[in-house]
C-alpha atoms as one frame of an Amber mdcrd trajectory, in Angstrom:
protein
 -53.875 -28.887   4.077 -54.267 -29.154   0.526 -54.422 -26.645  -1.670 -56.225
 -26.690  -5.457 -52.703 -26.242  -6.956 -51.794 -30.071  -5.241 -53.592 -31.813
  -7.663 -51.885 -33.091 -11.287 -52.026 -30.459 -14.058 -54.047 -32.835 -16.025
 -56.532 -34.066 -13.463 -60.029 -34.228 -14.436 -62.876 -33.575 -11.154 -66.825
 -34.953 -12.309 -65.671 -35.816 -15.689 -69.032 -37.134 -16.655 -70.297 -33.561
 -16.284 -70.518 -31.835 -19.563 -69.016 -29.029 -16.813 -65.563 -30.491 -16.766
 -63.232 -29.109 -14.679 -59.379 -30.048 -14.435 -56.503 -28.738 -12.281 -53.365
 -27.608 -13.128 -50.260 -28.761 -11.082 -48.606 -25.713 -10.170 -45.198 -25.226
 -10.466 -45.023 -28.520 -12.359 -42.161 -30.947 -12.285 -39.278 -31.863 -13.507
 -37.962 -28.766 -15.343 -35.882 -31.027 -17.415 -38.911 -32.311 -19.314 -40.248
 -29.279 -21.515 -43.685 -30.315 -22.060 -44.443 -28.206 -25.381 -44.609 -31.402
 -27.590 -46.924 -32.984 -25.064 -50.566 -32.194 -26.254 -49.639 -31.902 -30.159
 -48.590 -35.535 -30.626 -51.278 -37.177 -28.368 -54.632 -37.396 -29.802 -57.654
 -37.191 -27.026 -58.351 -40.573 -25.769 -54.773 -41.251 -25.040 -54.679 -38.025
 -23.070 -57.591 -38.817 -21.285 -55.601 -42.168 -20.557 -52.743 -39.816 -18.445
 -55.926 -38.434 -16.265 -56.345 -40.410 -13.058 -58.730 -38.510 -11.616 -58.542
 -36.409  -7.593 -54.894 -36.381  -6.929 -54.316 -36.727  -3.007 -50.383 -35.250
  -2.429 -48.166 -37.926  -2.073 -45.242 -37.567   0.531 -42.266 -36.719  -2.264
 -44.780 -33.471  -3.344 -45.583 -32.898   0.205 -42.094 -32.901   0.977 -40.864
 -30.830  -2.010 -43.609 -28.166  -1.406 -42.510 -27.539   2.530 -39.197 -27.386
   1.117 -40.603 -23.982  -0.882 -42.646 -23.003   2.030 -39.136 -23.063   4.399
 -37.426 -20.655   2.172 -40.523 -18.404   2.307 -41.371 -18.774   6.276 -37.551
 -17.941   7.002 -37.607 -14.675   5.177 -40.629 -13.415   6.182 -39.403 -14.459
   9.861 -35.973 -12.175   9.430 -38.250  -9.021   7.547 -40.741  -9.700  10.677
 -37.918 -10.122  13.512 -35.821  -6.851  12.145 -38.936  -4.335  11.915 -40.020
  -5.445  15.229 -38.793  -4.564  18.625 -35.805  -6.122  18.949 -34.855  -6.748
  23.199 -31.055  -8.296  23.564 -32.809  -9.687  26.823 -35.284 -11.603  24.761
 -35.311 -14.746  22.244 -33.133 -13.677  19.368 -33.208 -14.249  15.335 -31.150
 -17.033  15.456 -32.352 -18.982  17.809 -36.082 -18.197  15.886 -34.155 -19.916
  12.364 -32.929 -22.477  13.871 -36.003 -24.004  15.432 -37.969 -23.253  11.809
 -34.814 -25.471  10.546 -34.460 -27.960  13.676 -38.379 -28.506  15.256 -38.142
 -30.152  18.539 -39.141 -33.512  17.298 -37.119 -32.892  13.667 -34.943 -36.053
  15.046 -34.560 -37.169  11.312 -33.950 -33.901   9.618 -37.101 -33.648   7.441
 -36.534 -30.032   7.255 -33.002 -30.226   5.535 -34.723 -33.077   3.615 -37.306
 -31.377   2.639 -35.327 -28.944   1.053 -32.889 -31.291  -0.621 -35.797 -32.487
  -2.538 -37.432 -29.197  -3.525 -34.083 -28.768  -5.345 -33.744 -32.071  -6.968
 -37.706 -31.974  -8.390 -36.652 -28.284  -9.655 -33.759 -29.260 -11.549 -34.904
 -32.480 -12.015 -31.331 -34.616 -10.723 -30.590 -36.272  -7.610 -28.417 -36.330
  -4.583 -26.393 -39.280  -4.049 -27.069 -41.137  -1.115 -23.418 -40.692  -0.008
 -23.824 -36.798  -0.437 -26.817 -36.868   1.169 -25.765 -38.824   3.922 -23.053
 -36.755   4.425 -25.120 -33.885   4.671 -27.559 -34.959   7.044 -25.453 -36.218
   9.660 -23.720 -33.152   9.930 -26.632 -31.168  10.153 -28.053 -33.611  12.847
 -24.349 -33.162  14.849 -24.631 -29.307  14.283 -28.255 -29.659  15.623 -27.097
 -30.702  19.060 -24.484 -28.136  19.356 -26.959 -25.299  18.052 -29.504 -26.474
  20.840 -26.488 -26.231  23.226 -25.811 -22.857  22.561 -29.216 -22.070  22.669
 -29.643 -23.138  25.905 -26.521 -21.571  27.368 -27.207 -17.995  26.012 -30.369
 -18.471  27.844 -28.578 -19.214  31.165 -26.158 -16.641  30.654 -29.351 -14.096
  30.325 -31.301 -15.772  33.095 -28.134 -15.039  35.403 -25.675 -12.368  33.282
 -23.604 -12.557  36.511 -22.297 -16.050  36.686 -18.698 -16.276  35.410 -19.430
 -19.960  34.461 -22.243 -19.207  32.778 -20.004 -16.655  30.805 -17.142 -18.516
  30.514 -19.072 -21.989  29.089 -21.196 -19.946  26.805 -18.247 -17.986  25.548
 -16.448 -21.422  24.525 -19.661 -22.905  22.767 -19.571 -19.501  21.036 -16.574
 -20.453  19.667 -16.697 -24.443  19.106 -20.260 -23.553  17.506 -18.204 -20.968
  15.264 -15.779 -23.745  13.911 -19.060 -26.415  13.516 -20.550 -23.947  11.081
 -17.625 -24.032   9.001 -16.897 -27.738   9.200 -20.915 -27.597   7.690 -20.348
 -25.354   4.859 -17.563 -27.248   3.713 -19.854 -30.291   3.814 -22.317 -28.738
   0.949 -19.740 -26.370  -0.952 -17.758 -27.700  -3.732 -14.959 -28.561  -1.926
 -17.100 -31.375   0.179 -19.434 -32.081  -2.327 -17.941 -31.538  -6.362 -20.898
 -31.894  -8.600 -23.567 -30.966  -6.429 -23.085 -27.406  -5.763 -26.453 -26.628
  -7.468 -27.998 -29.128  -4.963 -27.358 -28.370  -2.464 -27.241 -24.798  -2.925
 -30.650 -23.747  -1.194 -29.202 -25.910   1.945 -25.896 -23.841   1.724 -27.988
 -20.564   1.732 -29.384 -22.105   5.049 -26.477 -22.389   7.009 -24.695 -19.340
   5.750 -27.686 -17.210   7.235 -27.438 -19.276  10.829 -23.800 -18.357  10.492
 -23.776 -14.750  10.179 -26.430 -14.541  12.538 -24.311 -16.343  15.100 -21.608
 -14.060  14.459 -24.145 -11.055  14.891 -24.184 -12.731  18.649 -20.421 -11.577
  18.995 -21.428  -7.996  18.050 -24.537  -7.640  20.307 -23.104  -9.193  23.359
 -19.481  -8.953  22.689 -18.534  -6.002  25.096 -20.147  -8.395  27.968 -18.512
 -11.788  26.531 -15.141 -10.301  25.943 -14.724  -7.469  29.060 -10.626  -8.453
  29.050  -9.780  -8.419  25.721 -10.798  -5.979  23.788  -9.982  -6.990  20.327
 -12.277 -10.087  20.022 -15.496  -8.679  19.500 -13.502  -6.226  16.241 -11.688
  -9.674  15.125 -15.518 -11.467  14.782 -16.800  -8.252  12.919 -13.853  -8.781
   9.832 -14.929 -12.196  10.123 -18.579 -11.691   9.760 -17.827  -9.102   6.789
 -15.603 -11.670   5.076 -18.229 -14.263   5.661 -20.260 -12.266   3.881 -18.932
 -11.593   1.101 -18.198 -14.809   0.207 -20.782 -16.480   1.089 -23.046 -13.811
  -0.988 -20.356 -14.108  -3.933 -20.829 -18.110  -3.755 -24.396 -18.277  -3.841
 -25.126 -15.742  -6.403 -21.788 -17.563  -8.792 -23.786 -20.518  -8.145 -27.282
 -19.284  -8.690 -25.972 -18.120 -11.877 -24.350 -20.738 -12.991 -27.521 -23.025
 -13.502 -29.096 -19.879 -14.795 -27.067 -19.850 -17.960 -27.575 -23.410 -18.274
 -31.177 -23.401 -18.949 -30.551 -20.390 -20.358 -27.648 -21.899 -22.789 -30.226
 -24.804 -23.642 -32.960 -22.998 -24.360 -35.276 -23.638 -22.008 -37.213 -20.583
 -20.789 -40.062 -22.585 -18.750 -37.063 -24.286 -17.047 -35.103 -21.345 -17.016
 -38.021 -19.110 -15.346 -39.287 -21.893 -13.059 -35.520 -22.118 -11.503 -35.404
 -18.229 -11.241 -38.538 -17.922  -9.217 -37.674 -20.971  -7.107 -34.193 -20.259
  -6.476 -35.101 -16.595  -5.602 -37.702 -17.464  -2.794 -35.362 -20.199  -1.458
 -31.848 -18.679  -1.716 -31.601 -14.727  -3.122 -34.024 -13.884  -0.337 -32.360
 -14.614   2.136 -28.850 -13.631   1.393 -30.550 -10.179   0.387 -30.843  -9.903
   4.316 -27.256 -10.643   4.571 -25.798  -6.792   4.431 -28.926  -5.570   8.120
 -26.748  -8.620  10.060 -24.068  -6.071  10.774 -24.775  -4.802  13.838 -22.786
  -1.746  13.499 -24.260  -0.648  10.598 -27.682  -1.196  11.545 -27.992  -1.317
  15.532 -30.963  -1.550  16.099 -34.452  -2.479  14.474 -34.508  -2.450  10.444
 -37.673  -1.737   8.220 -36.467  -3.648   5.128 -38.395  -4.365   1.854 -38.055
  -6.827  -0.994 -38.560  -5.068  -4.191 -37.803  -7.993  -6.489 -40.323  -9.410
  -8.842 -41.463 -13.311  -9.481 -43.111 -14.356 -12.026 -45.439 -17.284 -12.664
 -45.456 -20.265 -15.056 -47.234 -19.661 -18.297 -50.123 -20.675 -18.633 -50.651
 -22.714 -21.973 -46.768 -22.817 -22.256 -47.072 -26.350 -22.848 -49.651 -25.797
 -26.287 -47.492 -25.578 -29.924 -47.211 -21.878 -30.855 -46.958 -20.096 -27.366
 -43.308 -21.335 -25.953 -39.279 -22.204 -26.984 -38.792 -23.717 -29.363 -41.285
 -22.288 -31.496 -39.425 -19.399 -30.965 -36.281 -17.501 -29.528 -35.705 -17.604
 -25.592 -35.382 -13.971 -26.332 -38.960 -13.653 -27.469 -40.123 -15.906 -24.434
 -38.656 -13.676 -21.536 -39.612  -9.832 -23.630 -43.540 -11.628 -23.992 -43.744
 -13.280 -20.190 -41.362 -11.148 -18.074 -41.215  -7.044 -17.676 -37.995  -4.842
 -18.196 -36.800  -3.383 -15.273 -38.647  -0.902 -14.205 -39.434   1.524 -11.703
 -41.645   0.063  -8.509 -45.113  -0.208 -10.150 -48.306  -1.008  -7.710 -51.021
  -2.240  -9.606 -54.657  -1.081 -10.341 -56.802  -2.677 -12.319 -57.117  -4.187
 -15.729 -58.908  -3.520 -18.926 -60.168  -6.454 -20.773 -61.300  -7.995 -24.126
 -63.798 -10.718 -24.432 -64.317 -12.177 -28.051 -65.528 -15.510 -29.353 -65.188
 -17.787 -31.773 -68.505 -20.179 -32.557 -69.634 -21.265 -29.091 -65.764 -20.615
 -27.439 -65.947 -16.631 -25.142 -62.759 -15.819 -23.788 -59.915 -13.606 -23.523
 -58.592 -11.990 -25.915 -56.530  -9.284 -25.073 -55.643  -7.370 -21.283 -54.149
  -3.992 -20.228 -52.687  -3.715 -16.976 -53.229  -0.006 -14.783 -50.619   0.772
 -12.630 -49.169   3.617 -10.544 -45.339   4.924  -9.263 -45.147   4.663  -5.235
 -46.539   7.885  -3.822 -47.727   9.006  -7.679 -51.612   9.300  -8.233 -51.082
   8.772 -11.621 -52.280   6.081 -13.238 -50.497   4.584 -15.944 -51.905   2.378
 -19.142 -49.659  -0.312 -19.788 -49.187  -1.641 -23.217 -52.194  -3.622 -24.580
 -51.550  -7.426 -25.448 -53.301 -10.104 -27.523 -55.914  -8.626 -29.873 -58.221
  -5.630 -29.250 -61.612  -4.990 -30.074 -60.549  -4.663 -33.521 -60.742  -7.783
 -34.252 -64.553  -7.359 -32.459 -65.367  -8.460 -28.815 -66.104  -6.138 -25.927
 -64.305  -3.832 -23.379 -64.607  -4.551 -19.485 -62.582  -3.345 -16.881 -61.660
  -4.194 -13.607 -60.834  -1.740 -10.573 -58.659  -2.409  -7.923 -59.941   0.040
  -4.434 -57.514   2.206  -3.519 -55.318   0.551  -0.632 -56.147  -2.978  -1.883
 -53.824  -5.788  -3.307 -55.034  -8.720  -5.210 -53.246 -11.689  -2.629 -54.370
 -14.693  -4.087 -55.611 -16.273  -7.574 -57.061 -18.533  -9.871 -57.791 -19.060
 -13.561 -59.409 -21.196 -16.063 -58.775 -21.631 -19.632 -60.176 -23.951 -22.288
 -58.266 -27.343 -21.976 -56.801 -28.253 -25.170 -58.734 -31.290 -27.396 -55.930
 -32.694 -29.914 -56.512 -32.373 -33.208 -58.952 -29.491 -32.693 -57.576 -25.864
 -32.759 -60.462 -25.038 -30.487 -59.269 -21.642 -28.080 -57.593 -22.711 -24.953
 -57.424 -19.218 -23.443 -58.474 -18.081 -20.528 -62.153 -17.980 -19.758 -62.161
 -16.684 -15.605 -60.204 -15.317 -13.576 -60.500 -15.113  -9.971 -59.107 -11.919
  -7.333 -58.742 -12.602  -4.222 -58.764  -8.709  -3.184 -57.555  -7.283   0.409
 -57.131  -4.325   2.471 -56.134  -5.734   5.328 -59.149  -5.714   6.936 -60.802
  -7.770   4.581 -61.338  -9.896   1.862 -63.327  -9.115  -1.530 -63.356 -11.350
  -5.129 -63.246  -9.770  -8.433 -64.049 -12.004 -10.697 -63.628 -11.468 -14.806
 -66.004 -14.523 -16.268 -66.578 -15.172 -20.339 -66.665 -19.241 -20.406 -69.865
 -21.088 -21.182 -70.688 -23.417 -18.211 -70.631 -26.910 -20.559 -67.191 -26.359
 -22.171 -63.999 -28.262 -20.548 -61.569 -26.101 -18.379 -58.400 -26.103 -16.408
 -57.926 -24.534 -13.571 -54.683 -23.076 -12.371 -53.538 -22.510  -8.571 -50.273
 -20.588  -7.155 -48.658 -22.471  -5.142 -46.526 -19.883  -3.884 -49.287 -17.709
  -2.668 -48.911 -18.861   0.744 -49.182 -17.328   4.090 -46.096 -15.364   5.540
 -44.667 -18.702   6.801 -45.290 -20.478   4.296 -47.461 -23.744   5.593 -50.970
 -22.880   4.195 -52.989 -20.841   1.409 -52.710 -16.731   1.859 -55.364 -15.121
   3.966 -56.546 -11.459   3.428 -54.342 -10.941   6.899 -51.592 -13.097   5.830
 -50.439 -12.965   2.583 -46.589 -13.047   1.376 -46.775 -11.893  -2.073 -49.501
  -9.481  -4.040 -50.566  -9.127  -7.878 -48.031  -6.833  -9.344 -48.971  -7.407
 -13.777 -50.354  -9.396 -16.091 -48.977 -10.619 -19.089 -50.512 -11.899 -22.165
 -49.134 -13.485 -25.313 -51.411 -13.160 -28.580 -49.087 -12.113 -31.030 -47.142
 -15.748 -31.839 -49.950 -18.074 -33.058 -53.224 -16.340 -33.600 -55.995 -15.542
 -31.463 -57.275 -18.947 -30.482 -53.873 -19.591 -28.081 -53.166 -17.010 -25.808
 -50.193 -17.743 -22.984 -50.280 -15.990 -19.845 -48.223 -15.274 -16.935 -48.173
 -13.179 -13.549 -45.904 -11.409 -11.771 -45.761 -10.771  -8.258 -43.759  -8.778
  -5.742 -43.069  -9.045  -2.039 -45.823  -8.210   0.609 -43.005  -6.550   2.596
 -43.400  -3.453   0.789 -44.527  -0.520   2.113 -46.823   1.330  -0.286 -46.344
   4.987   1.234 -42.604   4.944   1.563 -43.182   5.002   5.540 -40.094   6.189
   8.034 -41.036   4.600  10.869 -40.445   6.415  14.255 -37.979   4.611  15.853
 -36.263   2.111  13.169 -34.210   2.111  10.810 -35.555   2.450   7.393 -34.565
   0.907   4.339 -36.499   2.449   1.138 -35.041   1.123  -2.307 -34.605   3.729
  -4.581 -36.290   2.188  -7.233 -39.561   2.998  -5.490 -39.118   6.629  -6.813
 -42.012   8.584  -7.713 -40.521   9.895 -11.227 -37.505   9.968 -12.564 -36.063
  12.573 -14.915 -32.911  12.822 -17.851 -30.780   9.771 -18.997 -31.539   7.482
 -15.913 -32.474   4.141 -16.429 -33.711   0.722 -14.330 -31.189  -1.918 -14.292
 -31.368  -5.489 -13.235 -30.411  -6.445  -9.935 -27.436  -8.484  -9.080 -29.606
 -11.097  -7.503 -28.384 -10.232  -3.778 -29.938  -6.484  -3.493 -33.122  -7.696
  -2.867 -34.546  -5.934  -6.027 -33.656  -3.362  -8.961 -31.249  -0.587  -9.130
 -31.389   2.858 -10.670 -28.546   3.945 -12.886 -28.315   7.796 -13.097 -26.169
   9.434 -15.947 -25.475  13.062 -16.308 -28.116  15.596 -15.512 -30.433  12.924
 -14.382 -32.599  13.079 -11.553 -35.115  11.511  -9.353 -37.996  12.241  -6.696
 -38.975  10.140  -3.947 -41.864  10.455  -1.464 -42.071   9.775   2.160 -44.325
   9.600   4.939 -43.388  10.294   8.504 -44.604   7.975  11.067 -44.154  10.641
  13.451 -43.755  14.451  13.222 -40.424  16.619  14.611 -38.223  13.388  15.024
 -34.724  13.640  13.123 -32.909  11.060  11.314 -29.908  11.077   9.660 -30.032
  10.104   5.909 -27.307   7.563   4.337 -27.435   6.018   0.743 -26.014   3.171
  -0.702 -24.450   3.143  -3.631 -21.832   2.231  -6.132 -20.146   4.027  -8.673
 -17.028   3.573 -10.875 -16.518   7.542 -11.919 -15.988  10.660  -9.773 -19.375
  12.287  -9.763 -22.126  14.612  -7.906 -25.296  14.020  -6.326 -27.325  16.621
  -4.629 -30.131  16.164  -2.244 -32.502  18.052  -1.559 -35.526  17.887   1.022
 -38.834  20.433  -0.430 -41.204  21.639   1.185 -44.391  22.618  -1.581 -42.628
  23.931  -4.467 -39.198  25.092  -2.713 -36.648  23.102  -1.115 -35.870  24.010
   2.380 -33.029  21.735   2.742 -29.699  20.997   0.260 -26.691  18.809   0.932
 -23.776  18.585  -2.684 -21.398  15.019  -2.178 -18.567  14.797  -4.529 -18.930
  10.921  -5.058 -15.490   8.377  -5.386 -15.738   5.839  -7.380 -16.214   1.995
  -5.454 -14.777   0.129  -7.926 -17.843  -2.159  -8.545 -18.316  -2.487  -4.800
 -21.370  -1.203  -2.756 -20.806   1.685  -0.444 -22.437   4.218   1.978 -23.017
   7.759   1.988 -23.555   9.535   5.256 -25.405  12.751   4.131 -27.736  15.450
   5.344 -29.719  15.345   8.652 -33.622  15.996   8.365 -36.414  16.865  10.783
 -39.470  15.560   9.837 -41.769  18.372  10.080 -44.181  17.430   7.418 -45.898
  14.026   7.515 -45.626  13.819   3.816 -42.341  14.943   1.966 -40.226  14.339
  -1.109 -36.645  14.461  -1.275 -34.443  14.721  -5.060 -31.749  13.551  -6.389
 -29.124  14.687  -9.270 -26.452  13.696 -10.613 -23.953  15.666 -12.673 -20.591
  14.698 -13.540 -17.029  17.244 -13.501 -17.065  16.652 -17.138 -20.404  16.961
 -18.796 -22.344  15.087 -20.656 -20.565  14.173 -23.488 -17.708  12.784 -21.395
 -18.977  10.257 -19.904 -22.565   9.453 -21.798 -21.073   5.385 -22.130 -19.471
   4.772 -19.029 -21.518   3.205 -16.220 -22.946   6.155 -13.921 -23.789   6.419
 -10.282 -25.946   3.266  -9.602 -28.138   3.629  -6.259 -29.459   0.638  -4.213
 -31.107   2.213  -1.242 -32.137   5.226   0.948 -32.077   4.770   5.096 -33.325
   7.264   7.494 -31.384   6.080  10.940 -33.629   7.980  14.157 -30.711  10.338
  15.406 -31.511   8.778  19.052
């Protein structure tokens, strides 16, 4: 299928219209090209020259975009398996990631291909043929032996009681085991120096099949292992080591070609790799920690709190990108600050003109806290109507999420300064049950425009366009440049969160729940929002002294208990006390004197709760055995989640 977002930034559809139309690549390739020189130094006819008109996908952008849509499928398949109804009877996670990895006619490993060269058209180098070779024939050996396995779990559940079945399953178990680490040595940087980046995405990929097949050992381990008793505890300190270094290699890796753009300058780059690497590799090792079967035995409602954020629009045009100015600039105008979970609402706009040129001149985003009826004005960007235009606004219905996109802005005509802002913008709109467009419209039908698509506004598995139904990311802000070169260029991005997120903060009835803390209602005192490490899965709330928080829930079902347990980290002695309320009184206090972690995550087992109202709000505050003034500059009580675990 193609999408609008397949064609060439630059391609030109019915060009002998005076209604132009062109369509922007999106994400474009290679990063290591920065294209902000591109339009200034080429006069019109020359650029016309790089138009070639439709663009049918070739098979290298084919391939590199199914190479995206794999990282996003394979998520959305472990957030979909885990708040499901898990049966140890039935077909299990990783046999479901391994045939998204492996299809039954995958004989030539397209899939790992694939994926390969998502990664070398994002970073814009290339895999030796060696290295690649290398790689794909041990993922074609580790294929057959993952199919094997397969196929004798299934036996062994068709007939639990055959000792051969046992006995042969428990020794591909453990040959399998082995292969997996013979494989990651193939992509780390022991078995391929100097293409660690690389092949990174691919090592993300067989780390996750790995702890999953170690999950195996805890699930059916007291069946595998009747005689010796030990075996199924020795797997578990191998899964946790796993891990943790697996987690610690992919995020030291991750980061590393972070500061590299970062170190050269190049925020499009730098952003681009972010967004790409996050979908393809910090996803998934985010699910890492709900593999351990002890912790979490049984179904897990997880979210992914995180937030992506879109190539800028116009950030190849003089004036609105690096190196006009600081990569500092670039990431305050085009990304947010951490911040607490924000769901959006609608927009107000500004339309002005200039001769025969309407557009957009300036945006406000509306926004709520989860659970808060608030709504919040964000700061208004570009030019107001001060400078003359008019106001319009946009409203988002309550329980809707804009799912899909598309704009159009002025194309740029070298040497004229004419505008090349944005003239429409289209919102897809859903509620679930349906789909609605809200359009915001200024343009003049017979001026030139581009037109931008998302690419990464896919379905949940990540092979076609979002559908009001099936949608993996929504709308979360909008973000407008029109401070840095005047109001006829205007840059523009978007930033968009997980669909996984639950909008009420619901405990399901029979799950476990995972509810990031940095969905909080309101927060309270000298508490702040800090970045994530990259494999939380989202943003983390640093509470100082006298700080607190509230958080609201909804119960999926009425009189059902759950114990509560919190993780955390937290490098000084401190207190936190809960409390559960009931209207304006709580009805329910626990007080933990917290130990410090030392930098390390860690779980608190507190209060048990009875859900006897189906809407609820819980608090938290922090004090330390010092005060204040003690400890105002060293790092506080950071808090990554909330879980309610059903007591039965």
């Amino acid at each position: 299928m193609h999408y609008y977002g397949n064609r060439n930034e630059y391609d030109i559809l019915n060009a002998s219209s005076n209604d132009s139309n062109m369509s922007n690549t999106y994400p474009r390739y290679p990063l290591a090209n920065p294209q902000q020189d591109l339009m200034q130094n080429t006069n019109y006819k020359d650029w016309l020259n790089v138009c070639e008109g439709y663009h049918i996908e070739n098979p290298r952008e084919a391939s590199v975009r199914a190479g995206l849509g794999k990282g996003l499928g394979i998520v959305s398949t472990i957030v979909g398996f885990f708040g499901g109804s898990i049966i140890l009877d039935t077909i299990g996670l990783f046999y479901q990631i391994s045939e998204l990895l492996w299809p039954e006619d995958d004989t030539q490993q397209y899939t790992w291909q694939d994926i390969m060269n998502h990664v070398e058209d994002l970073i814009d180098k290339r895999i030796t043929e060696v290295i690649r070779g290398n790689a794909i024939r041990t993922l074609a050996d580790l294929q057959g032996k993952v199919d094997d396995y397969n196929n004798w779990l299934k036996k062994w559940k068709d007939d639990p009681k055959s000792t051969g079945n046992l006995s042969t399953l428990v020794t591909k178990f453990t040959a399998l085991d082995s292969d997996f680490n013979g494989a990651i040595r193939t992509v780390n940087n022991q078995g391929s120096p100097g293409y660690e980046l690389l092949l990174l995405p691919v090592y993300a990929q067989i780390a996750n099949l790995h702890l999953l097949l170690l999950r195996d050992a805890q699930i059916y381990g007291d069946k595998w292992w009747s005689a010796r008793a030990n075996a199924r505890d020795n797997y578990y300190q191998i899964q946790l080591e796993k891990t943790k270094e697996y987690t610690e290699y992919c995020i030291n890796w991750y980061n590393k070609g972070l500061n590299d753009f970062r170190t050269a300058g190049q925020w499009v780059n730098f952003n681009r790799y972010r967004r790409e690497m996050t979908l393809t590799v910090l996803d998934i090792i985010s699910m890492f920690p709900i593999y351990d079967a002890r912790l979490y035995p049984t179904e897990v409602k997880t979210e992914l709190t995180r937030e992506i954020y879109s190539d800028v629009i116009n950030g190849e045009i003089y004036g609105l990108m690096t190196p006009y100015f600081s990569f500092e600039k670039a990431e305050s105008l085009y990304t947010r600050a951490p911040h607490l979970f924000t769901w959006l609402k609608g927009f107000r706009f500004v339309t002005n003109s200039i001769s025969y040129w309407t557009f957009l001149s300036g945006g406000q985003n509306k926004y709520s806290y989860t659970n808060n009826s608030s709504i919040n004005e964000g700061s208004f960007r570009g030019q107001d109507t001060d400078y003359g235009g008019t106001s319009s606004t946009i409203n988002i219905p309550s329980n809707s999420y804009v799912y899909n996109l598309w704009t159009e802005n002025y194309e740029y005509i070298y040497p004229w300064g004419d505008p090349v802002n944005i003239t429409k913008m289209n919102f897809s709109v859903t509620d679930n049950n349906s789909s609605k467009e809200l359009i915001y419209g200024a343009h003049r039908t017979n001026k030139p425009v581009v037109r931008t698509d998302f690419d990464f506004l896919t379905n949940k598995e990540g092979t076609e366009l979002a559908k009001y139904n099936d949608y993996n990311h929504i709308l979360s802000y909008m973000l407008i440049n029109g401070e840095t070169f005047g109001q006829k260029r205007h840059g523009y991005s978007f930033a968009f969160t997980h669909s996984s997120v639950d909008p009420n903060n619901t405990i399901a009835a029979n799950k476990i729940t995972q509810i990031p803390v940095v969905k909080a209602s309101s927060i309270n005192g000298s508490i702040s929002i800090e970045k994530g490490p990259g494999f939380t899965g989202g943003d983390l709330v640093k509470m100082r002294a006298d700080s607190g928080l509230t958080m609201r829930f909804k119960a999926e079902l009425l009189d059902k208990k759950y114990r509560v347990r919190i993780r955390y980290k937290c490098n000084y002695s401190s207190k936190l006390i809960l409390r559960k309320w009931k209207g304006e009184g709580y009805i329910q206090q626990q007080i933990h004197n917290i130990s410090p972690t030392y930098g390390a995550f860690s779980y608190l087992e507190s209060f048990t709760i009875t859900t006897t109202e189906n809407i609820f709000d819980l608090t938290m505050e922090v004090t330390y055995p010092y005060g204040r003034q003690f400890v105002e500059d060293i790092p506080s009580l950071i808090l990554d989640k909330i879980e309610f675990l059903p007591t039965n």
